[in-house]
Short mmCIF file of C-alpha atoms and ligand atoms in Angstrom, two decimals:
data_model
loop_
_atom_site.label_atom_id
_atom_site.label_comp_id
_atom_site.label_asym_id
_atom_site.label_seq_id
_atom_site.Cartn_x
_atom_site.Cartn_y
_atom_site.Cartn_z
CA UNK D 31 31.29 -35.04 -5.28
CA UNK D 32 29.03 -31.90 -4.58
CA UNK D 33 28.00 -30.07 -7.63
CA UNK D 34 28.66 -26.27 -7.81
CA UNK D 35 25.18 -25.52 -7.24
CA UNK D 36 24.74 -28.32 -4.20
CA UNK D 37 27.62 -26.18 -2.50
CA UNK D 38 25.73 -22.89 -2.87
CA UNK D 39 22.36 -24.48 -1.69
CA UNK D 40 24.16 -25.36 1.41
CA UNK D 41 25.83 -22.25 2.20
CA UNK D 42 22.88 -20.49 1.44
CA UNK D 43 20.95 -23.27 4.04
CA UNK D 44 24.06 -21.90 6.41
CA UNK D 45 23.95 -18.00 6.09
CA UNK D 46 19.96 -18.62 6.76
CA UNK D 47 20.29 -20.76 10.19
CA UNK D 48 23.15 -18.39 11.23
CA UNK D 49 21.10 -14.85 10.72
CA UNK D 50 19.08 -13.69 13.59
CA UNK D 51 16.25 -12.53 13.02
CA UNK D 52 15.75 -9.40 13.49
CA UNK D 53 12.59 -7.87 12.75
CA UNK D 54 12.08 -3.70 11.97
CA UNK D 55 8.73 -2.78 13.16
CA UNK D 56 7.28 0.58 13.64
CA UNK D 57 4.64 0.03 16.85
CA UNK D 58 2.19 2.67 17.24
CA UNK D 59 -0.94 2.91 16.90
CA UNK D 60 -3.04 0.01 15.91
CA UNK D 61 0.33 -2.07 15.44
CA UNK D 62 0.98 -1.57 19.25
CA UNK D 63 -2.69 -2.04 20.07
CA UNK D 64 -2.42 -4.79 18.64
CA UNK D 65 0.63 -6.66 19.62
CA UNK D 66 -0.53 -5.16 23.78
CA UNK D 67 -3.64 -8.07 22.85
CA UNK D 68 -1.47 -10.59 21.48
CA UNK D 69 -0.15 -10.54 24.57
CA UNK D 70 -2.66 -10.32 26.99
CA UNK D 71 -4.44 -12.86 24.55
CA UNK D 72 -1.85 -15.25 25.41
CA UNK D 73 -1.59 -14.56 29.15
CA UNK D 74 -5.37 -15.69 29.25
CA UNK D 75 -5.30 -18.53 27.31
CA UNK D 76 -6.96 -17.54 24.34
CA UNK D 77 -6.36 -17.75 20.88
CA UNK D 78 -6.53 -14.71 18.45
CA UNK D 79 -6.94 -13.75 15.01
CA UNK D 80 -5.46 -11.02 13.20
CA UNK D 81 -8.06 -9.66 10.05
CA UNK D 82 -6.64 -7.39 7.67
CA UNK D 83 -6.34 -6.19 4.04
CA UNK D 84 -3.29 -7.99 2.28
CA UNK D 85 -0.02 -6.02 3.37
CA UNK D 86 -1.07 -4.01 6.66
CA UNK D 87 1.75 -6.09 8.11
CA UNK D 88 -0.17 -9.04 9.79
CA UNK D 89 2.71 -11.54 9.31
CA UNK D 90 5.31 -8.39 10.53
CA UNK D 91 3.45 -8.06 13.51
CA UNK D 92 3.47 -12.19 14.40
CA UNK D 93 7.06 -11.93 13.60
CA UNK D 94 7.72 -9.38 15.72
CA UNK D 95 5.75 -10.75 18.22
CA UNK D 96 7.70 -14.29 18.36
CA UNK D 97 11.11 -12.65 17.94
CA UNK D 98 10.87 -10.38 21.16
CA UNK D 99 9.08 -13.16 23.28
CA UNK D 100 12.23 -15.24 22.09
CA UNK D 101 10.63 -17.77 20.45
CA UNK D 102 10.68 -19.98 16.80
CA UNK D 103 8.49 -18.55 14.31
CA UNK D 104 6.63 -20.54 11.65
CA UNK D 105 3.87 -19.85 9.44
CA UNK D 106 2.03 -21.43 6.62
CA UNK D 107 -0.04 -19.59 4.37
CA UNK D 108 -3.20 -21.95 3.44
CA UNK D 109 -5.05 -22.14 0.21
CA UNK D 110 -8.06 -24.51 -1.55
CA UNK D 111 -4.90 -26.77 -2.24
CA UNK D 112 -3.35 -27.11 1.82
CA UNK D 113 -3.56 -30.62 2.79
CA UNK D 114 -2.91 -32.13 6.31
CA UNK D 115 0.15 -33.03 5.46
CA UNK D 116 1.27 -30.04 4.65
CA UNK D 117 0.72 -29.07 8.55
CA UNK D 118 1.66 -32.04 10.10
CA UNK D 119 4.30 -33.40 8.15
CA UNK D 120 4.49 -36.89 6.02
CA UNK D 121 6.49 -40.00 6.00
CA UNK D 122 9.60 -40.43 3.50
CA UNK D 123 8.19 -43.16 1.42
CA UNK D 124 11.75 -44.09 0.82
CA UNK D 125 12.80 -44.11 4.42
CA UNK D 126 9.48 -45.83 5.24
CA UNK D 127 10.82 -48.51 2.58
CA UNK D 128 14.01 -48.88 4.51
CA UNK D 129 13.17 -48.75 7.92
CA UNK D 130 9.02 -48.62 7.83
CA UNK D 131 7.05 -46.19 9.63
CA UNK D 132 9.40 -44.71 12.24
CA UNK D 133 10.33 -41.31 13.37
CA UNK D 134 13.16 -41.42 11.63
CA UNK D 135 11.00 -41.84 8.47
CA UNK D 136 9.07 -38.81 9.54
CA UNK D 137 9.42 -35.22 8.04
CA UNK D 138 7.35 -33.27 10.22
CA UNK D 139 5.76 -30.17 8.86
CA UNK D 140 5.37 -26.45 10.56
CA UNK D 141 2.68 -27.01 12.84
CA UNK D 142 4.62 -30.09 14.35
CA UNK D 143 7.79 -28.10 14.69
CA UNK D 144 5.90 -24.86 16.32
CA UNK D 145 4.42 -27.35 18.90
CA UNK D 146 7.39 -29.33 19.87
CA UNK D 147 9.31 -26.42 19.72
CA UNK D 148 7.07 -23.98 21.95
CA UNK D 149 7.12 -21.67 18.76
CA UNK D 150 4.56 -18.97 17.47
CA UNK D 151 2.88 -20.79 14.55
CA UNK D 152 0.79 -18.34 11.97
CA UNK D 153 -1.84 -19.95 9.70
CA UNK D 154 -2.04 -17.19 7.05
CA UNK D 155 -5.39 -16.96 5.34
CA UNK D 156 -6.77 -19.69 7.51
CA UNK D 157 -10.41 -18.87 5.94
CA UNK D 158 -9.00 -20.07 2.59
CA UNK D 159 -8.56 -23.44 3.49
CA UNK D 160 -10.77 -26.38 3.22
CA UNK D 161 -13.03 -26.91 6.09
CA UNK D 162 -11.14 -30.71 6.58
CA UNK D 163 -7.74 -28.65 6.86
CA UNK D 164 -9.34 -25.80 9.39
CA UNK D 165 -10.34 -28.64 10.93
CA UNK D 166 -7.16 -29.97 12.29
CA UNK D 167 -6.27 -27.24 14.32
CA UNK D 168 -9.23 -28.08 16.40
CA UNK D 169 -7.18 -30.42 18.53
CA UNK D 170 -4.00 -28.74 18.75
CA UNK D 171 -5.86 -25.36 19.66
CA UNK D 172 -8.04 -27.67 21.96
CA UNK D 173 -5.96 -30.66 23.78
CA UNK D 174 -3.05 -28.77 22.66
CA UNK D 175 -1.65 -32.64 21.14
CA UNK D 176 -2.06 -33.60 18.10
CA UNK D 177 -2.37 -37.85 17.38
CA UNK D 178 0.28 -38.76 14.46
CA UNK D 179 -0.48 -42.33 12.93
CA UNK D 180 1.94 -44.70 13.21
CA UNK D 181 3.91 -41.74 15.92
CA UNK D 182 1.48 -41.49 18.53
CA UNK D 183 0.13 -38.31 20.27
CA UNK D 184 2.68 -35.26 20.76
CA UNK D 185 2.08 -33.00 23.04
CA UNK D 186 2.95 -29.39 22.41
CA UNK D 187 5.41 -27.24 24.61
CA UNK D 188 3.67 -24.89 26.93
CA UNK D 189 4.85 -21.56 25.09
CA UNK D 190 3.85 -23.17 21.75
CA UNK D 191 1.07 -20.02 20.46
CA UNK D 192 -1.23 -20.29 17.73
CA UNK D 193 -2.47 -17.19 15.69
CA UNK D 194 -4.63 -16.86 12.94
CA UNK D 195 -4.57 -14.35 10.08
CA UNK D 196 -7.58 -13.72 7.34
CA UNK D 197 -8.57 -11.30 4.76
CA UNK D 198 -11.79 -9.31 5.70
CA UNK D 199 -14.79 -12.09 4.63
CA UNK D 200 -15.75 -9.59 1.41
CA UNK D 201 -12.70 -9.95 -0.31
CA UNK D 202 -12.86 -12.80 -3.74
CA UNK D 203 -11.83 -16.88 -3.38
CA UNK D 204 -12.53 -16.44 0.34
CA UNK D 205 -14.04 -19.38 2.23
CA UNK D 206 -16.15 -19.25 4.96
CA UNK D 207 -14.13 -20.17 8.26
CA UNK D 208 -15.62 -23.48 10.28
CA UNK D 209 -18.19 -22.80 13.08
CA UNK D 210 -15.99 -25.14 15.23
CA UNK D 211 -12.55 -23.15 14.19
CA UNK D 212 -14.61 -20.23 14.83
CA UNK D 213 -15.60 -21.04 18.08
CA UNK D 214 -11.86 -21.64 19.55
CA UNK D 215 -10.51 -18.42 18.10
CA UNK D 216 -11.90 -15.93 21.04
CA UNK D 217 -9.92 -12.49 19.95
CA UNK D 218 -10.57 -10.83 17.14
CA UNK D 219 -7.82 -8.07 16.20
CA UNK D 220 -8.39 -5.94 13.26
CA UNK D 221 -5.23 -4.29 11.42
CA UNK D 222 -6.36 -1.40 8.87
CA UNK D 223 -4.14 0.56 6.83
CA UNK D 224 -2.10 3.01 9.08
CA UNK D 225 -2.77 6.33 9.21
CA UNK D 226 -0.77 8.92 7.27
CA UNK D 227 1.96 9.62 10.40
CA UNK D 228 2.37 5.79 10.85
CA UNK D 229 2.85 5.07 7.05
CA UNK D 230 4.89 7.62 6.67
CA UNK D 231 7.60 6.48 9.73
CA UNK D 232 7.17 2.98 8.16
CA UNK D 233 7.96 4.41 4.98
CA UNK D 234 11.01 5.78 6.39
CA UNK D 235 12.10 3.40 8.21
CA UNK D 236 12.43 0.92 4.92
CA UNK D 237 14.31 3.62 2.85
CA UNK D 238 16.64 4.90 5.55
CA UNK D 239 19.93 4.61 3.66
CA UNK D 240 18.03 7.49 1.53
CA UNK D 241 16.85 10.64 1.57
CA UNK D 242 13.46 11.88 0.64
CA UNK D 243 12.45 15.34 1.46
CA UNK D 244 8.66 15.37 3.04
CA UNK D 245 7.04 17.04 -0.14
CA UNK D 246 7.66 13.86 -2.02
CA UNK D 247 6.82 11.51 0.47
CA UNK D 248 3.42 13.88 1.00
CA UNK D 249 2.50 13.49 -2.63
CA UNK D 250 3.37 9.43 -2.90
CA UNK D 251 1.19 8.83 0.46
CA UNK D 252 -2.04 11.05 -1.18
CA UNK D 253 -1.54 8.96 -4.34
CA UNK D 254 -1.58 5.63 -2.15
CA UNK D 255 -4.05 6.98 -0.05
CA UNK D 256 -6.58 7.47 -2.79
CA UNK D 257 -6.05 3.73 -4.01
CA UNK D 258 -7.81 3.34 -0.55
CA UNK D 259 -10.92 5.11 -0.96
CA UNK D 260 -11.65 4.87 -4.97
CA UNK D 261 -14.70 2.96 -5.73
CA UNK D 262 -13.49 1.60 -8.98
CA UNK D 263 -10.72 -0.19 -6.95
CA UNK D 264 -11.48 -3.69 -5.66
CA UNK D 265 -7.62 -4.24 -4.17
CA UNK D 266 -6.00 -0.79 -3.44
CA UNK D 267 -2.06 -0.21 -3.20
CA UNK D 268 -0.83 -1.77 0.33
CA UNK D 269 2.12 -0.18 2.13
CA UNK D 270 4.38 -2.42 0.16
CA UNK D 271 2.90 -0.06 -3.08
CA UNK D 272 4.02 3.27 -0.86
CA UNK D 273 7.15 1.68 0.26
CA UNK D 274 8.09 0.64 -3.57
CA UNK D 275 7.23 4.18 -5.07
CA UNK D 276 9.70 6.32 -2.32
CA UNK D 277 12.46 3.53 -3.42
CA UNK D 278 12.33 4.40 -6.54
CA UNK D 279 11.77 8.14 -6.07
CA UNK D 280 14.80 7.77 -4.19
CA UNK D 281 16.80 6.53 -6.28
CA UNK D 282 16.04 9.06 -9.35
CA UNK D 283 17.25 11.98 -7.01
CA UNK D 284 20.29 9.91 -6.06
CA UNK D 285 20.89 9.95 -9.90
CA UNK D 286 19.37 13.30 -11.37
CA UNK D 287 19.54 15.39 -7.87
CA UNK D 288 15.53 15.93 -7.86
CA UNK D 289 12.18 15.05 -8.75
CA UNK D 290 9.54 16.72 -10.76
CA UNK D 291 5.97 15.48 -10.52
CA UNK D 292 5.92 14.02 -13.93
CA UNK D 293 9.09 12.25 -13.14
CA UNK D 294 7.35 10.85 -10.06
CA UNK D 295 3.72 9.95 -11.75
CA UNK D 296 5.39 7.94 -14.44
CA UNK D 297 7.21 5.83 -11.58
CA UNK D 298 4.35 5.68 -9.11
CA UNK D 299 2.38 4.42 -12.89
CA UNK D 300 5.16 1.96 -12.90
CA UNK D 301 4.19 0.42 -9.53
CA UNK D 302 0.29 1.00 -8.96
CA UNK D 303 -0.55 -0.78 -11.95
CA UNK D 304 0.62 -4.26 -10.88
CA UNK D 305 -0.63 -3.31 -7.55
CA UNK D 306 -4.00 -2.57 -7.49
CA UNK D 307 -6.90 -4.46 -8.66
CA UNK D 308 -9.75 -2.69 -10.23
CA UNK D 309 -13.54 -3.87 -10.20
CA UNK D 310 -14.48 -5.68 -13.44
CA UNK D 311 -15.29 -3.10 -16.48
CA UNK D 312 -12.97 -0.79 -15.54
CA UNK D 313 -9.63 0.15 -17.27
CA UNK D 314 -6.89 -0.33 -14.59
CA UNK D 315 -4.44 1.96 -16.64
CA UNK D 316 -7.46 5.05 -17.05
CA UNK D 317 -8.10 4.56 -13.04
CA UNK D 318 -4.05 4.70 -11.98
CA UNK D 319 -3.70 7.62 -14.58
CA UNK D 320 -6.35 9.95 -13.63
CA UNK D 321 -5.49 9.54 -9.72
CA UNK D 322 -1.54 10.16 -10.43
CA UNK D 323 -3.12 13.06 -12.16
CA UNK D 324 -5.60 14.36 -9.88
CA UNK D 325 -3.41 13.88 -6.66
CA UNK D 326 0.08 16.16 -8.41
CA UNK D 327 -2.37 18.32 -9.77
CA UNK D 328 -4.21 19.52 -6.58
CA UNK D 329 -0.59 19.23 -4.39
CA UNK D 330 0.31 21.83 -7.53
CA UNK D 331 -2.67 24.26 -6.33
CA UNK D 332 -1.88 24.23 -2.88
CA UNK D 333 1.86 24.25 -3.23
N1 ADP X 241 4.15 -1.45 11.47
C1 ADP X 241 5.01 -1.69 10.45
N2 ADP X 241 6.32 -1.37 10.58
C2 ADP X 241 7.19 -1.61 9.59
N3 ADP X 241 6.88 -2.18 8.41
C3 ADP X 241 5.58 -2.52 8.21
C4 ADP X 241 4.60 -2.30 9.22
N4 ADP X 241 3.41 -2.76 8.76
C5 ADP X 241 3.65 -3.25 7.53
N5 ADP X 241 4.95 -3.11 7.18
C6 ADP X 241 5.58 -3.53 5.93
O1 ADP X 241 4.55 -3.74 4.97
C7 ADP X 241 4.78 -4.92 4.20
C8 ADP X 241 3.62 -5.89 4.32
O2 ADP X 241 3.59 -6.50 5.60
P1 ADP X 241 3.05 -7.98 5.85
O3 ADP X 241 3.27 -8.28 7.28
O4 ADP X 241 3.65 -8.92 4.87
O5 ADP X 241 1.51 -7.78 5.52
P2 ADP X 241 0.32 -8.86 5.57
O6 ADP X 241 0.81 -10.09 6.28
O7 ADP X 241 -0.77 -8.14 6.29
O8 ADP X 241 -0.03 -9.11 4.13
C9 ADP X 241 6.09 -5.51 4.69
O9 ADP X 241 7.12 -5.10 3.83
C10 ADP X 241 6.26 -4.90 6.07
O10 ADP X 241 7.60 -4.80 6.41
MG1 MG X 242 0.91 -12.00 5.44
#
């Protein structure tokens, strides 16, 4: 007898496999520069990497990318702790008991599935990895197969695509990736945060069951923006941060008809400061609060 909670894992398993993905992107700019050399990248044979700040919508953009080239996406994001295994799969010790080391005892892992598959595999901060784990994409980015013990060699589907995605090298807990890795990644595609337009239609386009008149949205992007260019900031707000603070802009009209720029520093406070990351010595909440403060104050003058 299922339990009530073994019923809702399942239907929840269901709903998932049943959803198409469909993936909202705005592309222009650098996101359609970019996904143009993910293409041509993969025409030629060659295998990129995409280098960004956290949240300028690396993973959206490989998404994206597998979705309208019809294909399976996977992605793995890799840390001091990523083992082999983890990539590749493992054998069912209790299967293996049963039957011993067969494929039925084998639970492959995401970089199997992408290659037998023909998917678009993403290996999400590959630099954070240990050199042993960069090092097993070597062959599967190489011979395109990859030698399973006890399986044998599979051999990946010819639309199976590999792409890589890092944090820029200066950022902390960053390893250094392999000279060999680095050697069979050949394109090197650098996503930024947008500019102000491009933000702004992304911003839209996640809050378009509300409405925000351009003032507001003006004054959230400056505060964002000067996240971005503070020098007491180590980790500055990401578009999620800009995304988060319209949200809940939006919602205060819904319920009180407008905003007021206190009302919308307190709630832009209320998301910055679990946001950002300031360098050490400095007081996260002083930083936050003098920006909020600057930013309304000198859209005040002008306005
Ligand atoms: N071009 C874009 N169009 C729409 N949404 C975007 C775009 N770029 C980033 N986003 C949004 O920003 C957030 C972070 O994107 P994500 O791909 O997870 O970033 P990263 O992988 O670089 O950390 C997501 O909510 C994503 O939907
Ligand atoms: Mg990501």
């Amino acid at each position: 007898m299922e339990s009530d909670i073994a019923k809702r894992i399942l239907a929840a398993v269901k709903r998932a496999s049943h959803e198409r993905e469909q993936v909202q992107i705005v592309l222009k700019g650098q996101y359609l520069e970019a996904y143009e050399l993910l293409k041509d990248a993969e025409t030629a044979g060659l295998t990129p990497a995409i280098i960004g700040p956290p949240g300028v919508g690396k993973t959206l953009l490989c998404r994206y990318y597998a979705m309208m080239t019809g294909r399976p996406f996977f992605w793995v994001t890799l840390d001091e702790g990523t083992k082999p295994s983890h990539l590749i799969g493992s054998f069912n010790p209790a299967v293996v008991l049963e039957k011993g080391f067969t494929i039925d005892a084998f639970e492959p892992g995401p970089l199997t599935l992408a290659m037998v598959t023909g998917g678009v595999f993403v290996a999400n901060e590959l630099n954070r990895a240990s050199e042993y784990v960069q090092n097993v994409f070597l062959e599967p980015l190489e011979e395109r197969s990859y030698y399973i013990p006890h399986i044998g060699r599979i051999k990946a589907d010819s639309s199976f695509f590999f792409i890589a995605s890092m944090n820029p090298a200066e950022l902390a807990g960053v390893h250094r990736i392999s000279e060999a890795l680095r050697d069979r990644i050949q394109v090197w595609i650098t996503l930024t945060y947008p500019d102000k337009d491009t933000e702004l239609e992304i911003v839209r386009l996640h809050c378009r069951e509300h409405y925000i008149p351009d003032d507001v949205l003006e004054k959230i992007y400056a505060i964002v923006a000067r996240t971005r260019s503070h020098s007491a900031i180590e980790k500055p707000a990401s578009i999620r941060a800009t995304v988060s603070i319209a949200k809940l802009a939006a919602e205060h009209m819904k319920r009180e008809g407008s905003i007021d720029d206190e009302e919308l520093g307190r709630i832009a406070r209320h998301v910055l400061i679990g946001s950002i990351k300031t360098r050490p010595g400095v007081k996260k909440e002083e930083v936050v609060n003098s920006i909020i403060e600057d930013v309304l104050k000198a859209k005040e003058a002008i306005g």
